[in-house]
Structures are given as structure tokens and as C-alpha cells.
CSV table of C-alpha atoms and ligand atoms in Angstrom, one decimal:
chain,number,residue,atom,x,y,z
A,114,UNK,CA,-141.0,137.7,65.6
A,115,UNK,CA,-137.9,138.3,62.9
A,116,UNK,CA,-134.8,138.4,65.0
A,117,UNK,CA,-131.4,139.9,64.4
A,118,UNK,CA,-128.7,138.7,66.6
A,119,UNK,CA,-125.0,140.3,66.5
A,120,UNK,CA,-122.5,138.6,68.9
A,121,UNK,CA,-118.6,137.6,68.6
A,122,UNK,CA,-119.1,133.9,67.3
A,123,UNK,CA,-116.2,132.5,68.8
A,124,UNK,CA,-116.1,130.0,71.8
A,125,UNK,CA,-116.3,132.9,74.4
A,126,UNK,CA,-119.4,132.7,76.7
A,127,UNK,CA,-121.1,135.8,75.3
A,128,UNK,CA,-121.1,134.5,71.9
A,129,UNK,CA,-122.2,130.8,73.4
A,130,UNK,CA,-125.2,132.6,74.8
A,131,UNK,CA,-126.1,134.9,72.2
A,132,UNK,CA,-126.1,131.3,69.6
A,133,UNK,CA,-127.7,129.2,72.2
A,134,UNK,CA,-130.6,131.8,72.8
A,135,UNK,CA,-130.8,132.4,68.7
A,136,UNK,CA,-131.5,128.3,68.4
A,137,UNK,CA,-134.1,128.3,71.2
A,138,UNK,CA,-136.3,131.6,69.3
A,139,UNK,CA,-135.9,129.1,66.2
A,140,UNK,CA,-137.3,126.3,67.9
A,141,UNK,CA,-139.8,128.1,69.4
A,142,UNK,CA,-141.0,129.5,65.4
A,143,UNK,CA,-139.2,132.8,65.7
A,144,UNK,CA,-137.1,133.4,62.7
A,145,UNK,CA,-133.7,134.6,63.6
A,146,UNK,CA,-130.6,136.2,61.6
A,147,UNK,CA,-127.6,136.0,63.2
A,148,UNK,CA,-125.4,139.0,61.8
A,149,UNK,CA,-121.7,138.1,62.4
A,150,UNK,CA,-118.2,138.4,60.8
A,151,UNK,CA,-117.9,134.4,60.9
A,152,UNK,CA,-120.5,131.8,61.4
A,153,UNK,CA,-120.8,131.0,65.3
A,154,UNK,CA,-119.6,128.3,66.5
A,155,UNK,CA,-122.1,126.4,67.7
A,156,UNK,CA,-124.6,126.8,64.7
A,157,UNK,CA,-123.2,123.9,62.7
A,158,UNK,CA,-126.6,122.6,61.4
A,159,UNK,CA,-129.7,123.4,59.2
A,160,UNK,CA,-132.8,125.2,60.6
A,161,UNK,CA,-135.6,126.6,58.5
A,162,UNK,CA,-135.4,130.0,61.1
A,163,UNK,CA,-132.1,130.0,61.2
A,164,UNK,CA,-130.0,132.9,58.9
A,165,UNK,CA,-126.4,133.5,58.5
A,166,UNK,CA,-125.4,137.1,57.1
A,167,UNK,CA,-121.4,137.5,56.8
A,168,UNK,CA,-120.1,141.0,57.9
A,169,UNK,CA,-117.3,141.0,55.2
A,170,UNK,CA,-114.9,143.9,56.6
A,171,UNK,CA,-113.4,145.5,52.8
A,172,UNK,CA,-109.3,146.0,53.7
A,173,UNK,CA,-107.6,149.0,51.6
A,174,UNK,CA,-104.0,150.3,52.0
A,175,UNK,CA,-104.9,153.5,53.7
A,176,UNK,CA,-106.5,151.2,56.9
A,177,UNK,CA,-104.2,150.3,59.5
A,178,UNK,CA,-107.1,149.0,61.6
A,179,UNK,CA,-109.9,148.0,58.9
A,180,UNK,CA,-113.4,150.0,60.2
A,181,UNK,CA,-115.6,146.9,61.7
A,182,UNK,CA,-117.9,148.7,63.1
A,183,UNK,CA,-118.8,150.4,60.2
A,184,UNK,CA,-119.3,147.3,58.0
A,185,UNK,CA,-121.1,145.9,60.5
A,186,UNK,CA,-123.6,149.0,61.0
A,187,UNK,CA,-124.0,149.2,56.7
A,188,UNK,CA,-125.2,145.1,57.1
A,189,UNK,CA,-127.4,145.9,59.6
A,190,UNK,CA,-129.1,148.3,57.9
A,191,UNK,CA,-129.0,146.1,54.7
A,192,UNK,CA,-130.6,142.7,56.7
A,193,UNK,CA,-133.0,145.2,58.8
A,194,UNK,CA,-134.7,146.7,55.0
A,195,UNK,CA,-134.5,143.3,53.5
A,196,UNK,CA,-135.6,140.9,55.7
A,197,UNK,CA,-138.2,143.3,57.6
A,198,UNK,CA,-136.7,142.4,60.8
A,199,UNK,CA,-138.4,143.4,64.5
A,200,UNK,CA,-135.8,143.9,66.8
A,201,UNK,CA,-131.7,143.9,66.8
A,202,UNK,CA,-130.6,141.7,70.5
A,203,UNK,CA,-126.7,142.8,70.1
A,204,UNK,CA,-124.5,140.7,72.9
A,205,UNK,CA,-121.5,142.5,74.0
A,206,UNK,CA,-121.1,146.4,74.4
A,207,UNK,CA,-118.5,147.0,72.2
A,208,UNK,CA,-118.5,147.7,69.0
A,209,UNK,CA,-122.0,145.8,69.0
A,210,UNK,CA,-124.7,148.3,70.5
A,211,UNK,CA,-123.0,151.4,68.7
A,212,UNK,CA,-122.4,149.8,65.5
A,213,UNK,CA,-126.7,148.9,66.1
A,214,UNK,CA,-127.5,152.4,67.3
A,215,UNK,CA,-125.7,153.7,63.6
A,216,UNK,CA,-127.6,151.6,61.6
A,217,UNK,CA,-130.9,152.5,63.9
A,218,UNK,CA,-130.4,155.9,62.9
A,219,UNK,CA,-129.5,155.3,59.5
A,220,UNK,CA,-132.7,153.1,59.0
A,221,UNK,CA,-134.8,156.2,60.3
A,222,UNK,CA,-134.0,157.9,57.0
A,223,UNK,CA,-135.7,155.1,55.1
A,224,UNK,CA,-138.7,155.8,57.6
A,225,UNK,CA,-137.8,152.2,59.3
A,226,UNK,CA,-137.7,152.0,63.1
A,227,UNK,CA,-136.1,149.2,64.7
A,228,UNK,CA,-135.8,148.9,68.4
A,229,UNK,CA,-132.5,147.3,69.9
A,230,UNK,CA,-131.8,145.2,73.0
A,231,UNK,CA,-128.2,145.1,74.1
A,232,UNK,CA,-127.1,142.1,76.5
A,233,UNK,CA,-123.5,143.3,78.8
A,234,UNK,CA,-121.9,140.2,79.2
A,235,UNK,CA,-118.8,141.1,82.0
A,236,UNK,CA,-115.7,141.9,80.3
A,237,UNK,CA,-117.2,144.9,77.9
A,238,UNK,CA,-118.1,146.7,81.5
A,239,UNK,CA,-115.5,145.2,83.9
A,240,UNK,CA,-112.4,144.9,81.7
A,241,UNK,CA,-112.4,146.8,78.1
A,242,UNK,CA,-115.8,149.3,78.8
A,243,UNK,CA,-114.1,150.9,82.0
A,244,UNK,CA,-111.0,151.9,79.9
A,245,UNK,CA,-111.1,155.9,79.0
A,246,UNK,CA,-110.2,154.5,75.4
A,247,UNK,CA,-113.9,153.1,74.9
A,248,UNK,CA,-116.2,154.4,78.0
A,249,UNK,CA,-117.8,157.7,76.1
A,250,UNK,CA,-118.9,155.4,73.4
A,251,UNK,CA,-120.0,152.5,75.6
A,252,UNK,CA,-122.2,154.9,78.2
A,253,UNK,CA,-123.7,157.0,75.4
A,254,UNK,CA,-124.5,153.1,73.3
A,255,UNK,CA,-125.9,151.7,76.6
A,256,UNK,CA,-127.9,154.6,77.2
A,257,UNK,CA,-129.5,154.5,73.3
A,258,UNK,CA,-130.3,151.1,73.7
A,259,UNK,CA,-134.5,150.4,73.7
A,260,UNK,CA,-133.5,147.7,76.0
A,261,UNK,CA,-130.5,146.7,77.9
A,262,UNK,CA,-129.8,143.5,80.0
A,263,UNK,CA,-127.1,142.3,82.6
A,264,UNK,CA,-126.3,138.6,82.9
A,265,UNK,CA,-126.1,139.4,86.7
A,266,UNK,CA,-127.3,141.8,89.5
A,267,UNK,CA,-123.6,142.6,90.4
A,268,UNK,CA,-123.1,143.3,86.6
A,269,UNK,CA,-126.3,145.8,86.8
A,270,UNK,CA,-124.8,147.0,89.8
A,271,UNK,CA,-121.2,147.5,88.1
A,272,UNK,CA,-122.6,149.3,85.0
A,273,UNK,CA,-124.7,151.4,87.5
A,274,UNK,CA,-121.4,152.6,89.6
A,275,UNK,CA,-119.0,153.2,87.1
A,276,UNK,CA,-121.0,154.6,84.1
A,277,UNK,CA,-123.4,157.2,83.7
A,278,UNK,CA,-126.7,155.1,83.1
A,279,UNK,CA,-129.8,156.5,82.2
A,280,UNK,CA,-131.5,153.5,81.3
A,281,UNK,CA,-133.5,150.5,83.1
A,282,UNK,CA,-131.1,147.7,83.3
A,283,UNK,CA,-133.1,144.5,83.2
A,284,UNK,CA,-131.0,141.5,84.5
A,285,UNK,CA,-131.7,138.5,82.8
A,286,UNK,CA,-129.2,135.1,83.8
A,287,UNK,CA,-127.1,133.2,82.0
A,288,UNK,CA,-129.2,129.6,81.1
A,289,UNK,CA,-128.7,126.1,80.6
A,290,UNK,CA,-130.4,123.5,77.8
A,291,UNK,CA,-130.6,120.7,79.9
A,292,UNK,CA,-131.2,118.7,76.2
A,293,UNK,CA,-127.1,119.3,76.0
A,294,UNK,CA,-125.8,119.2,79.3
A,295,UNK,CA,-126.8,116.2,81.4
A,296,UNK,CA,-124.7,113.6,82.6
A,297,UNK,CA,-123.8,111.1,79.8
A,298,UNK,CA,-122.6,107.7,80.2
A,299,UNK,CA,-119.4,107.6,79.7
A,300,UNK,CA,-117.4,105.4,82.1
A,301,UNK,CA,-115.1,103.8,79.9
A,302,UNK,CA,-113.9,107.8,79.1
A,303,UNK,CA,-113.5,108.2,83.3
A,304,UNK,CA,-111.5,104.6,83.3
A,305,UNK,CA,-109.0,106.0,80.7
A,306,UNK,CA,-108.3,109.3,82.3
A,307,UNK,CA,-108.6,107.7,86.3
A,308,UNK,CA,-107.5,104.1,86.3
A,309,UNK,CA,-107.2,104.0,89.5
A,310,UNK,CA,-110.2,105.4,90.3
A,311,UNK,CA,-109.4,108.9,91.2
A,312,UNK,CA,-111.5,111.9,91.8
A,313,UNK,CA,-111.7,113.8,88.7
A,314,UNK,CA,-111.2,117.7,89.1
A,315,UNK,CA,-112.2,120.1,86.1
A,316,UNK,CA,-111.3,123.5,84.6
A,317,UNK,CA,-112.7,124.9,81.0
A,318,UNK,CA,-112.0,128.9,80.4
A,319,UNK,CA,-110.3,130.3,77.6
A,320,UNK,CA,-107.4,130.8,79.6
A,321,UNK,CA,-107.1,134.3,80.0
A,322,UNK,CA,-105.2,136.0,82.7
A,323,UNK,CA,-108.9,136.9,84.6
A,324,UNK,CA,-109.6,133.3,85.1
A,325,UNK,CA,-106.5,132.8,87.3
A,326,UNK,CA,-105.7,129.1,86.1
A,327,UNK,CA,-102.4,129.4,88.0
A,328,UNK,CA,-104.8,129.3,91.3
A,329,UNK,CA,-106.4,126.4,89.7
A,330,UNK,CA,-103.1,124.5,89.3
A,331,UNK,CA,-102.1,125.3,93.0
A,332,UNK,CA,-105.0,124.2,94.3
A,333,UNK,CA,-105.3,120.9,92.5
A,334,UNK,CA,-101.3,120.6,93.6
A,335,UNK,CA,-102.8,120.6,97.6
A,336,UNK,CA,-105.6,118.0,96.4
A,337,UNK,CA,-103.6,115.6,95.4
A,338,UNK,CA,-101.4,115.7,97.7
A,339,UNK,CA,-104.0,114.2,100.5
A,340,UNK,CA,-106.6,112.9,97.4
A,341,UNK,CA,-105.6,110.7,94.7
A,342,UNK,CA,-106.9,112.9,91.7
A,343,UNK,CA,-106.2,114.4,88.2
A,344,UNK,CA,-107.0,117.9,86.7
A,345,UNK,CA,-108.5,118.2,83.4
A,346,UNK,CA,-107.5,121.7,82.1
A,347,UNK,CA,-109.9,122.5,79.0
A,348,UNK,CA,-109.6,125.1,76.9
A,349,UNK,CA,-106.8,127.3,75.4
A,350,UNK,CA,-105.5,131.0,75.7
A,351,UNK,CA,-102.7,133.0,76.7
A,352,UNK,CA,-101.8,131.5,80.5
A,353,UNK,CA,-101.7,127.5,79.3
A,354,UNK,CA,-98.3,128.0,78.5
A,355,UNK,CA,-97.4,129.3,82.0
A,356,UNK,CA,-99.7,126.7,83.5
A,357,UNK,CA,-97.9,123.7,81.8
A,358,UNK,CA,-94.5,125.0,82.8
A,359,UNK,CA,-95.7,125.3,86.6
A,360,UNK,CA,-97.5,121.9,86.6
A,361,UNK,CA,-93.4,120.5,85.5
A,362,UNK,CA,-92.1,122.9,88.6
A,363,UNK,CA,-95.1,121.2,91.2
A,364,UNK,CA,-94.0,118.3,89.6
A,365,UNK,CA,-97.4,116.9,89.0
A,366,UNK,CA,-97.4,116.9,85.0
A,367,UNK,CA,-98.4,113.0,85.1
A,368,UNK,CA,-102.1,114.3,87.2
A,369,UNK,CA,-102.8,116.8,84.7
A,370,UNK,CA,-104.0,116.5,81.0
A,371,UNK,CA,-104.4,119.7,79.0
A,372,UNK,CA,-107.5,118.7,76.0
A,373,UNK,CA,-107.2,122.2,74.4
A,374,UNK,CA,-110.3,123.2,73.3
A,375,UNK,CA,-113.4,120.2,73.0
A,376,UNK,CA,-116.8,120.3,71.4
A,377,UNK,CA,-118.8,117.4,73.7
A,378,UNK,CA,-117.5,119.3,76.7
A,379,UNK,CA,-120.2,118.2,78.1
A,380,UNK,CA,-118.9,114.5,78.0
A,381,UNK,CA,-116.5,115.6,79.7
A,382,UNK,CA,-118.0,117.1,82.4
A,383,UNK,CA,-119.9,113.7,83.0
A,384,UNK,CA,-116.6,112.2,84.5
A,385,UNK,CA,-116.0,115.2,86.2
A,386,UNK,CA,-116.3,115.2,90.1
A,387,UNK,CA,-115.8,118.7,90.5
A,388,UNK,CA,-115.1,121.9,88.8
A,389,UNK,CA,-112.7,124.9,89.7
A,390,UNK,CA,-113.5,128.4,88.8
A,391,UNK,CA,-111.1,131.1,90.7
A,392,UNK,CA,-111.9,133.9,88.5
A,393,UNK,CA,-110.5,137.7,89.3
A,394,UNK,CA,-114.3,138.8,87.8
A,395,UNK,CA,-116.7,136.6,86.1
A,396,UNK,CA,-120.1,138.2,85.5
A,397,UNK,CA,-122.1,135.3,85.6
A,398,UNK,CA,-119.6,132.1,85.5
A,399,UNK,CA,-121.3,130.2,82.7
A,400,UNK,CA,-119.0,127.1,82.6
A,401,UNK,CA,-120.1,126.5,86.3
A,402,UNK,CA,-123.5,126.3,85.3
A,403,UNK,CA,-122.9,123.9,82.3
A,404,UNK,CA,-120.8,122.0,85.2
A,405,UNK,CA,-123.5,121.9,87.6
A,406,UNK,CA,-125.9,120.7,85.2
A,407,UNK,CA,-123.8,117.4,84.6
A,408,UNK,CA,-123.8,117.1,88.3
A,409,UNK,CA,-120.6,118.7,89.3
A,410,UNK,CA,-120.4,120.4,92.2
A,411,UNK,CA,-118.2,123.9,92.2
A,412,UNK,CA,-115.3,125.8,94.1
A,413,UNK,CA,-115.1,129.3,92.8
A,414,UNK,CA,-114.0,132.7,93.7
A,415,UNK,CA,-116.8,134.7,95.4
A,416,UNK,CA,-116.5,137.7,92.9
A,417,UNK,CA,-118.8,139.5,90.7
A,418,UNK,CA,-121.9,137.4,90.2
A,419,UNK,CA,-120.9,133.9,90.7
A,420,UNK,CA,-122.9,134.4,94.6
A,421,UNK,CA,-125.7,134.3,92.3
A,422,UNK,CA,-125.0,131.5,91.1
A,423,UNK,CA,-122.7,128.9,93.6
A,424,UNK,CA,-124.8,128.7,97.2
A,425,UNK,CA,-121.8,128.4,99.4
A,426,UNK,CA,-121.8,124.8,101.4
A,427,UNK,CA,-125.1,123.5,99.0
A,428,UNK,CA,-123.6,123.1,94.8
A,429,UNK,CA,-120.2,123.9,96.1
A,430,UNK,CA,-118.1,126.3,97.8
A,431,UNK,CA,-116.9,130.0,97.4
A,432,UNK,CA,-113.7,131.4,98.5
A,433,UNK,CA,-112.1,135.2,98.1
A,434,UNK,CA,-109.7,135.5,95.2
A,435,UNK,CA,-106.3,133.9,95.5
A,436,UNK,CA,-106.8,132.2,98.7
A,437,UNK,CA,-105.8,128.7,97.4
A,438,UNK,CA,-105.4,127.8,101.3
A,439,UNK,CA,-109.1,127.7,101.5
A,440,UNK,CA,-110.2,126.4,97.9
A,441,UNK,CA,-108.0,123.2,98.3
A,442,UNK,CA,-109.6,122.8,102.1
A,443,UNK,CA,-113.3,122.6,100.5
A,444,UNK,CA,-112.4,120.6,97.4
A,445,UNK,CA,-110.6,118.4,100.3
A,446,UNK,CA,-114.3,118.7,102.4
A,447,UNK,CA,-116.0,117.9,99.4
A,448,UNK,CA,-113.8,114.8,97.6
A,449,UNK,CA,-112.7,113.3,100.8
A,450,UNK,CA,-116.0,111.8,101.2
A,451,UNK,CA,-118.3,109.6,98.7
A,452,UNK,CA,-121.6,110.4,100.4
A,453,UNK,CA,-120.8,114.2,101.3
A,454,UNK,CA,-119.7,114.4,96.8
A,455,UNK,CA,-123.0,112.7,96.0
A,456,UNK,CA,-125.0,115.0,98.1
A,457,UNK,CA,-123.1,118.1,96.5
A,458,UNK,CA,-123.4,116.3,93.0
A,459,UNK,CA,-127.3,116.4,93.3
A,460,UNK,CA,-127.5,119.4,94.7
A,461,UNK,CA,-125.7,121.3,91.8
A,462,UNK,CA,-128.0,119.8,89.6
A,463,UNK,CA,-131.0,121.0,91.3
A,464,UNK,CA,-129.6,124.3,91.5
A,465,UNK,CA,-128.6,124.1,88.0
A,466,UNK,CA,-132.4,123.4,87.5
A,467,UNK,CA,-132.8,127.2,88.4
A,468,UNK,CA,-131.6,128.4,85.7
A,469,UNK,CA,-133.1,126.3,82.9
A,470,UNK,CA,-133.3,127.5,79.3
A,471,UNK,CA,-137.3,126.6,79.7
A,472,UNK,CA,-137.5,129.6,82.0
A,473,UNK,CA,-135.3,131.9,80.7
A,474,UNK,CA,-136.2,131.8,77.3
A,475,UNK,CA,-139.9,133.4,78.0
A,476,UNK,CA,-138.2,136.1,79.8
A,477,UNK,CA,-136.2,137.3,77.0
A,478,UNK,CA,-139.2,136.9,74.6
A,479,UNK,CA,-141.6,138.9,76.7
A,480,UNK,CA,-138.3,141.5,77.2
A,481,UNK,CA,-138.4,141.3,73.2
A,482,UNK,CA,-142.5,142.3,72.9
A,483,UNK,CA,-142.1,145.5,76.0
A,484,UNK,CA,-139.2,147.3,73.9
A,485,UNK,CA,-141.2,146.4,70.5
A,486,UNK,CA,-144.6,148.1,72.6
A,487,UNK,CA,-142.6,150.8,73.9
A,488,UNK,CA,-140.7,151.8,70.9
A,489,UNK,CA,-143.4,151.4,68.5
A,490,UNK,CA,-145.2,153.8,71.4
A,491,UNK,CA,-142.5,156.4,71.2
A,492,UNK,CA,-142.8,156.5,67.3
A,493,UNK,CA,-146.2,157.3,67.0
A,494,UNK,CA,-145.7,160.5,69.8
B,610,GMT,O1,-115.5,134.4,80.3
B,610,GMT,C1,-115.0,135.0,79.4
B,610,GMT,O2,-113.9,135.5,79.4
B,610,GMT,C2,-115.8,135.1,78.1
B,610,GMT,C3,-116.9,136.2,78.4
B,610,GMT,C4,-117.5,136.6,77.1
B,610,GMT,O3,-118.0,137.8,77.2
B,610,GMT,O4,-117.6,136.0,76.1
B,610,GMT,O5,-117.8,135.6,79.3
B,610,GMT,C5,-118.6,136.5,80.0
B,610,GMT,O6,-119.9,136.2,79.6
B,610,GMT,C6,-120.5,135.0,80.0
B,610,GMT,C7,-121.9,134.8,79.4
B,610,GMT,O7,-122.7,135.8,79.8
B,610,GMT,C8,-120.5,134.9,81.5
B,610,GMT,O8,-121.1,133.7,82.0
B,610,GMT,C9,-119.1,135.0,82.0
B,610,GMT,O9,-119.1,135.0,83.5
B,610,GMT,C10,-118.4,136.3,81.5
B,610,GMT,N1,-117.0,136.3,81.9
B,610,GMT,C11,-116.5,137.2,82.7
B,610,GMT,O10,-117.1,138.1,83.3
B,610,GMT,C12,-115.0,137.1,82.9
């Protein structure tokens, strides 16, 4: 299959799945074209079915706002005629699936059809799709989309309640290459952040105000207090300001370390003994899975889909949003003990193990041949 991918190639979780699935079609022989406006961030190497195609946006005096989504529908249409692609899998609502139903129609004239599959990765529904300013154009784009995905049931169920949907939602989780994340040596790393051999605690986000990292700061603050532990806050964005000014008013700056952002985060994760994850939303809660994976059990929030993922009292724990009381009491429950954290540590593997890339990846590919078959279907009515 020829492959066009569109997805914001930055360090956000949509665009880390959206790369991650592009490099498993490769392996597996599919050639894929990633369409973006920089290359994404985690396709740093050569592949013989891997493509590249800039979406250079032209500036002119009269633009305030220069039109993206127009330059990205005109390169569609351009990398769809030239390199005879199959199917467009956009990730992200907004401007994405419009900017691909344009170019769909646009191609029509030149007698080409070309299905599209668009993947709703949490914020463009919960956050920025909701607002009046995009919703007409995000329903209608959902709705002209051959195919359409949710990286979680409560997402599905969130599109379905607060849009007009007239489409099949497939849901379709979030996955993990257990080739990457797996628990590396790296004990000399733990010695230098825990001397003294204290717990590790671990939070990577991009620091927006939805994650709630002040909750994760609170909570590591009532840890420590009965735990001997540090806090690895990973990752960079709007709140780490606030949080590094709160840590000096807890008066526990010397416990935490803010890396910023970090490639091998999955070295990191291997000291780790457990992760944090109060999120406000979180569709999915990605970075818990990559956590899991290296054997790090997780206390989140219990909203949106992260039920789906964190089985409360098995990987980790779930608590409502905000209560800091109660996530500091389980991380207690869990840390306290080192037989109770090695049982949670193997169990957030296995249930990591759930959601491996090995059994995803076939879902999406057969997902890929049913719009092909169905659209190629409604062309020759
Ligand atoms: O978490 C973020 O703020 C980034 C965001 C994105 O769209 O890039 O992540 C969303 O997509 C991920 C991949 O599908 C999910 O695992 C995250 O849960 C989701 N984030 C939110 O819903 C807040």
C-alpha cells in the first residue's frame, strides 16, 4: 500500500503516534509519505519506504495568519498525483482532515479518488474541536472522512455527545514498540539521581495546563515526606515555570530535577519506580503506556480514557481529578513496600503487553484495506 500520513511532527503524542505507526507500515513493506510542515521528530533515520514532503507555507504582506491549511491541501494533492498514493491517514482533526477532504475533492477533478482515514487524538475534540470557533468545520471534516478512528472508547463516546456524527467511529488504541521501550540497564543513571537509594517517582507531559503538573508536585511533596524519594519532571511547556517556583515554596527543590525535554526517555523510565499522570482529560494517556512498558507502575487521574488503560489496584492506581489526598495514599501503598512495587512493576508490564504495536499495527492495516474496498465501492456506483 502507498501511504500518506499528515500529523503535527512535534513531540506531542498525536504526532508520536502518527511517526511511530508510519515506521511500522515501512517495516512491514508499505511505502509511506509523511506530509508535514517539518520533519517529525522521531524520523531521524534512512528507510527505503520512508518519504518526507515539506508543506512550505508562502508568507506575503497581506497575511496576518499565513493560510496552512491551504498549502497543505495544494501538497496533498501534488504527492497524491505524483506518487500514486492509496489512502491519506491524517492524525488530528484540525486543520488536518479538512485540509485532506480539499484536496480529495480537488483530486476528483483529475478523475483521482483517494479515500481518507482521520485518527481524533483528545485535545482536537476535548479542548480546541468543542470551541464554536472550529466545531462546524471539525463535525462536517469528521463526517467526510472514509474512515475515522478514536484512540479511546471515551473519546468515541465524547465525539458522539458533543458533535453531530454521522459516521462509524472505529476505536483503535494507542500502542507500544516493545523494541523501544523495555527496561534498560542503567543502574549507574539510578545511583546518580538516588544515592541513597530512593524510590524514583516520574512525570513526562508537555507541560500544559490539562496535565495538572502542580498536582504532581503536591503529591510527590506528601511522598516524601513518609518515603525517601525524588521526582523526575520531564518535559517542557507553559506550567514548568510555576512548578519550579512551587517546588522552592514546598521547599523540596533538592528532591526534584527538571531534564526538559529527553530523547532516550525511555532510559529514563528504566530507573523509574513509578509514574504520575493527574491529567484534567487525557484521551488515551500515552506516556503511561510507554511507562508501563519499562515496568513502571501508574497513579493517574480516572478521566477520559485512561480506565482503559490503568486497571485500578493491578498496573497502578486511579484517583478523581485533584484529589492529591488519595494519589499520594496509593503511591504511599505502592512504594512503601519492595514486594507489593515489584508485583505492580510486573504487572504494568503485562498490561502494557496489551497494547503491543504487534497487535495494533494489523488493525490499522486491515482498517486501511475496508475504507480502500468501500470507497473504491462507492466510486464505481
Ligand atoms: O497529551 C497531549 O497534550 C498531546 C496530545 C496530542 O494530541 O498530541 O496527546 C493526545 O494524544 C495522545 C496520542 O493519541 C494520547 O495518548 C493523549 O492521551 C492525548 N492527550 C490528551 O487527551 C490530553
Amino acid at each position: 500500500m502507498k501511504i500518506g500520513i499528515v500529523c503535527y511532527p512535534t513531540f506531542g503524542g498525536s504526532g508520536v503516534v502518527a511517526t511511530e505507526l508510519g515506521k511500522a507500515l515501512a517495516d512491514e513493506g508499505h511505502q509511506v509519505h509523511f506530509i508535514t510542515y517539518s520533519q517529525p521528530a522521531r524520523l531521524d533515520f534512512f528507510s527505503a519506504n520512508l518519504f518526507y514532503h515539506e508543506v512550505s507555507v508562502r508568507d506575503y504582506p497581506l497575511f496576518d495568519y499565513a493560510p496552512y491549511e491551504s498549502a497543505l491541501a495544494s501538497k496533498l494533492v501534488d504527492v497524491v498525483r505524483f506518487e500514486k498514493l492509496d489512502i491519506l491517514h491524517v492524525h488530528y482533526a484540525i486543520p488536518h482532515a479538512s485540509a485532506a477532504f480539499m484536496a480529495k475533492q480537488i483530486l476528483e477533478t483529475y478523475g483521482i479518488y483517494i479515500p481518507f482515514v482521520t485518527t481524533l487524538h483528545g485535545t482536537d475534540i476535548t479542548l480546541v474541536g468543542k470551541d464554536p470557533t472550529y466545531k462546524p468545520v471539525v463535525t462536517f471534516s469528521i463526517n467526510k472522512s472514509d474512515g475515522v478512528t478514536t484512540v479511546s472508547q471515551n473519546l468515541k463516546e465524547d465525539t458522539e455527545k458533543h458533535f453531530e456524527i454521522t459516521n462509524e467511529i472505529k476505536v483503535i488504541p494507542n500502542f507500544i514498540d516493545f523494541n523501544r521501550f523495555s527496561l534498560k540497564p542503567k543502574d549507574h543513571f539510578k545511583k546518580a539521581i538516588a544515592p541513597n537509594n530512593e524510590r524514583i517517582l516520574i512525570h513526562t507531559s508537555n507541560f500544559r495546563k490539562v496535565k495538572r503538573t502542580g498536582d504532581v508536585i503536591r503529591t510527590f511533596e506528601k511522598i516524601q515526606k513518609k518515603i525517601p524519594s525524588k521526582l523526575l519532571m520531564v518535559g517542557d511547556g507553559p506550567e514548568r515555570a510555576y512548578n519550579e517556583q512551587l517546588c522552592r515554596e514546598l521547599g523540596i527543590c533538592e528532591h526534584v530535577r527538571f531534564l526538559g525535554k529527553q530523547d532516550a526517555i525511555e532510559e529514563i523510565l528504566s530507573v523509574s519506580d513509578l509514574f504520575l499522570m493527574p491529567s484534567e482529560s487525557e484521551s488515551f494517556g500515552l506516556a503511561a503506556l510507554e511507562a508501563m512498558a519499562c515496568k513502571v507502575p501508574a497513579i493517574t487521574s480516572n478521566a477520559g480514557g485512561l480506565p482503559e488503560l490503568n486497571i485500578d489496584g493491578f498496573c497502578g492506581f486511579m484517583s478523581n481529578v485533584g484529589d492529591i489526598e488519595d494519589m499520594a495514599a496509593k503511591g504511599i501503598q505502592i512504594l512503601e513496600n519492595d514486594e507489593v512495587l515489584q508485583r505492580f512493576k510486573e504487572n504494568a508490564f503485562i498490561r502494557a503487553q496489551d497494547f503491543d504495536l504487534k497487535k495494533i499495527l494489523p488493525v490499522y492495516i486491515d482498517y486501511y484495506n475496508q475504507v480502500i474496498e468501500e470507497a473504491h465501492k462507492l466510486k464505481t456506483v
